[in-house]
């Protein structure tokens, strides 16, 4: 359960040699002292510290390729633009409502019997505010979609890297580790960890 997950993260964060499955017994050590100290230590230790976890996760926070860095920058830019357009929508609605609530001119003798008519300048402001509201709502949706598309590239790449690293670590563990645990349970814990 939770001890196995903490133990896996703890073993991954112990250092370069042990993170790659190379203890004193080397790769594929079958119960030698190279893996026994790590497996026994995981049950008594409380797990890795926050600093060790940060060192483990930090390389995955910034993409390595220029394309993914551009996607990340685009995603952050369009996040800010979407929030800015989201701030404009209530302002446009305010101008439209204020324009509709503005004092009206007295009707002319030959005007329609609908009562007072709005000042032409006020009517123009109301129409522009309603159009601005519609454009701002559209921009919020558009910027959100662009942000999601750009972020999806970064997210998939990071998930792939983390999944591959975890799978390599799992394969580098000793035979005794795999014989003592159910394969389906280990894979389920790994999938949950990668998905989170």
Protein backbone atom coordinates (compact mmCIF):
# COMPACT_ATOMS: atom_id res chain seq x y z
CA UNK A 1 0.00 0.00 0.00
CA UNK A 2 1.33 3.41 1.05
CA UNK A 3 4.61 1.94 2.33
CA UNK A 4 5.39 0.53 -1.10
CA UNK A 5 4.72 3.85 -2.80
CA UNK A 6 6.85 5.72 -0.28
CA UNK A 7 9.52 3.03 -0.59
CA UNK A 8 9.59 3.35 -4.39
CA UNK A 9 9.98 7.12 -4.22
CA UNK A 10 12.51 6.72 -1.45
CA UNK A 11 14.58 4.30 -3.51
CA UNK A 12 14.35 6.57 -6.55
CA UNK A 13 15.55 9.55 -4.52
CA UNK A 14 18.49 7.83 -2.83
CA UNK A 15 21.01 8.87 -5.43
CA UNK A 16 22.20 8.22 -8.95
CA UNK A 17 23.54 4.74 -8.31
CA UNK A 18 20.62 3.42 -6.39
CA UNK A 19 18.09 5.37 -8.42
CA UNK A 20 19.16 3.36 -11.47
CA UNK A 21 19.03 0.11 -9.54
CA UNK A 22 22.77 -0.10 -8.94
CA UNK A 23 23.38 -0.82 -5.31
CA UNK A 24 26.40 -2.62 -3.96
CA UNK A 25 25.13 -5.74 -5.69
CA UNK A 26 24.78 -4.10 -9.13
CA UNK A 27 21.97 -4.60 -11.59
CA UNK A 28 19.78 -7.61 -11.00
CA UNK A 29 21.19 -8.40 -7.56
CA UNK A 30 19.16 -11.33 -6.26
CA UNK A 31 18.78 -10.62 -2.61
CA UNK A 32 22.40 -9.65 -1.97
CA UNK A 33 23.29 -6.90 0.43
CA UNK A 34 23.11 -4.37 -2.41
CA UNK A 35 19.30 -4.36 -2.41
CA UNK A 36 18.55 -5.78 1.03
CA UNK A 37 19.61 -2.61 2.81
CA UNK A 38 17.39 -0.50 0.57
CA UNK A 39 14.35 -2.78 0.89
CA UNK A 40 14.70 -3.15 4.65
CA UNK A 41 15.31 0.57 5.07
CA UNK A 42 12.07 1.45 3.27
CA UNK A 43 9.97 -0.18 5.96
CA UNK A 44 11.65 1.66 8.82
CA UNK A 45 12.21 5.07 7.20
CA UNK A 46 9.46 7.62 6.93
CA UNK A 47 10.30 8.22 3.25
CA UNK A 48 12.32 10.79 1.35
CA UNK A 49 12.50 14.37 2.52
CA UNK A 50 10.85 17.22 0.61
CA UNK A 51 14.25 18.29 -0.69
CA UNK A 52 14.93 14.81 -2.11
CA UNK A 53 11.51 14.75 -3.76
CA UNK A 54 12.08 18.21 -5.21
CA UNK A 55 15.42 17.10 -6.65
CA UNK A 56 13.69 14.08 -8.15
CA UNK A 57 10.80 16.01 -9.75
CA UNK A 58 12.60 19.24 -10.72
CA UNK A 59 14.14 17.92 -13.97
CA UNK A 60 10.64 17.17 -15.25
CA UNK A 61 9.33 20.71 -14.57
CA UNK A 62 11.13 22.43 -17.46
CA UNK A 63 11.10 20.79 -20.91
CA UNK A 64 14.41 20.05 -22.57
CA UNK A 65 13.63 20.72 -26.23
CA UNK A 66 13.18 24.18 -27.72
CA UNK A 67 9.81 23.20 -29.24
CA UNK A 68 8.38 22.15 -25.87
CA UNK A 69 9.78 25.28 -24.21
CA UNK A 70 8.00 27.36 -26.87
CA UNK A 71 4.80 25.41 -26.21
CA UNK A 72 5.15 26.05 -22.48
CA UNK A 73 5.75 29.77 -23.06
CA UNK A 74 2.76 29.92 -25.43
CA UNK A 75 0.60 28.18 -22.85
CA UNK A 76 1.61 30.64 -20.13
CA UNK A 77 1.10 33.63 -22.44
CA UNK A 78 -2.39 32.55 -23.48
CA UNK A 79 -3.29 31.79 -19.87
CA UNK A 80 -2.59 35.43 -19.01
CA UNK A 81 -4.41 36.66 -22.14
CA UNK A 82 -7.47 34.51 -21.33
CA UNK A 83 -7.57 35.93 -17.80
CA UNK A 84 -7.27 39.47 -19.18
CA UNK A 85 -10.11 38.87 -21.63
CA UNK A 86 -12.10 37.38 -18.77
CA UNK A 87 -11.65 40.65 -16.87
CA UNK A 88 -13.01 42.61 -19.84
CA UNK A 89 -16.33 40.76 -20.02
CA UNK A 90 -17.89 42.24 -16.87
CA UNK A 91 -16.61 45.70 -17.82
CA UNK A 92 -18.30 45.51 -21.22
CA UNK A 93 -21.50 44.32 -19.55
CA UNK A 94 -21.29 47.23 -17.10
CA UNK A 95 -21.02 49.76 -19.94
CA UNK A 96 -23.98 48.16 -21.71
CA UNK A 97 -26.17 48.22 -18.60
CA UNK A 98 -25.11 51.77 -17.71
CA UNK A 99 -25.95 52.89 -21.25
CA UNK A 100 -29.39 51.32 -21.06
CA UNK A 101 -30.03 52.96 -17.69
CA UNK A 102 -28.90 56.41 -18.89
CA UNK A 103 -31.48 59.25 -18.91
CA UNK A 104 -33.48 59.37 -22.12
CA UNK A 105 -34.51 62.28 -24.30
CA UNK A 106 -38.12 63.42 -24.47
CA UNK A 107 -39.89 62.09 -27.59
CA UNK A 108 -40.48 64.31 -30.58
CA UNK A 109 -44.00 65.04 -31.73
CA UNK A 110 -43.63 62.79 -34.73
CA UNK A 111 -41.77 59.93 -33.02
CA UNK A 112 -43.08 56.48 -32.37
CA UNK A 113 -45.37 56.01 -29.38
CA UNK A 114 -42.79 53.89 -27.52
CA UNK A 115 -41.93 56.75 -25.21
CA UNK A 116 -38.55 58.38 -24.75
CA UNK A 117 -35.73 57.62 -27.18
CA UNK A 118 -32.12 57.12 -26.20
CA UNK A 119 -29.44 59.63 -27.06
CA UNK A 120 -27.70 58.45 -30.28
CA UNK A 121 -24.29 58.61 -28.59
CA UNK A 122 -25.57 56.48 -25.71
CA UNK A 123 -27.12 53.96 -28.11
CA UNK A 124 -23.80 53.72 -29.92
CA UNK A 125 -22.00 53.06 -26.63
CA UNK A 126 -24.50 50.33 -25.73
CA UNK A 127 -24.09 48.63 -29.11
CA UNK A 128 -20.29 48.81 -28.87
CA UNK A 129 -20.36 47.48 -25.30
CA UNK A 130 -22.55 44.52 -26.28
CA UNK A 131 -20.28 43.77 -29.24
CA UNK A 132 -17.23 44.12 -26.98
CA UNK A 133 -18.82 41.72 -24.49
CA UNK A 134 -19.39 39.13 -27.24
CA UNK A 135 -15.83 39.54 -28.55
CA UNK A 136 -14.36 39.24 -25.03
CA UNK A 137 -16.33 36.05 -24.38
CA UNK A 138 -15.12 34.64 -27.70
CA UNK A 139 -11.52 35.57 -26.90
CA UNK A 140 -11.72 33.84 -23.51
CA UNK A 141 -12.77 30.62 -25.26
CA UNK A 142 -10.23 31.02 -28.07
CA UNK A 143 -7.30 31.77 -25.75
CA UNK A 144 -8.32 28.87 -23.50
CA UNK A 145 -8.30 26.45 -26.43
CA UNK A 146 -4.90 27.66 -27.65
CA UNK A 147 -3.53 27.34 -24.11
CA UNK A 148 -4.88 23.80 -23.78
CA UNK A 149 -3.46 22.74 -27.13
CA UNK A 150 -0.01 24.10 -26.32
CA UNK A 151 -0.04 22.67 -22.79
CA UNK A 152 -1.09 19.23 -24.04
CA UNK A 153 2.22 18.86 -25.91
CA UNK A 154 4.21 19.67 -22.76
CA UNK A 155 2.05 17.49 -20.52
CA UNK A 156 2.27 14.43 -22.77
CA UNK A 157 6.04 14.76 -23.10
CA UNK A 158 6.56 15.12 -19.35
CA UNK A 159 4.24 12.20 -18.58
CA UNK A 160 6.08 10.07 -21.14
CA UNK A 161 9.48 10.93 -19.63
CA UNK A 162 8.33 10.28 -16.08
CA UNK A 163 6.65 7.01 -17.06
CA UNK A 164 9.75 5.80 -18.90
CA UNK A 165 12.00 6.72 -15.97
CA UNK A 166 9.73 4.93 -13.51
CA UNK A 167 9.49 1.86 -15.73
CA UNK A 168 13.30 1.73 -16.13
CA UNK A 169 13.68 2.00 -12.36
CA UNK A 170 11.16 -0.79 -11.87
CA UNK A 171 13.07 -3.05 -14.27
CA UNK A 172 16.36 -2.27 -12.53
CA UNK A 173 15.12 -3.55 -9.17
CA UNK A 174 16.36 -6.90 -7.90
CA UNK A 175 14.68 -10.20 -8.68
CA UNK A 176 13.80 -10.67 -5.02
CA UNK A 177 11.84 -7.42 -5.09
CA UNK A 178 9.70 -8.68 -7.94
CA UNK A 179 9.25 -12.15 -6.44
CA UNK A 180 7.94 -10.72 -3.17
CA UNK A 181 5.31 -8.50 -4.81
CA UNK A 182 2.36 -8.99 -7.10
CA UNK A 183 3.06 -7.64 -10.58
CA UNK A 184 -0.42 -6.22 -11.09
CA UNK A 185 -0.24 -4.33 -7.80
CA UNK A 186 3.15 -2.81 -8.64
CA UNK A 187 1.96 -1.74 -12.11
CA UNK A 188 -1.23 -0.22 -10.64
CA UNK A 189 0.80 1.80 -8.12
CA UNK A 190 3.13 2.93 -10.92
CA UNK A 191 0.23 3.97 -13.18
CA UNK A 192 -1.43 5.93 -10.38
CA UNK A 193 1.83 7.69 -9.54
CA UNK A 194 2.49 8.66 -13.15
CA UNK A 195 -1.11 9.80 -13.68
CA UNK A 196 -0.99 12.04 -10.61
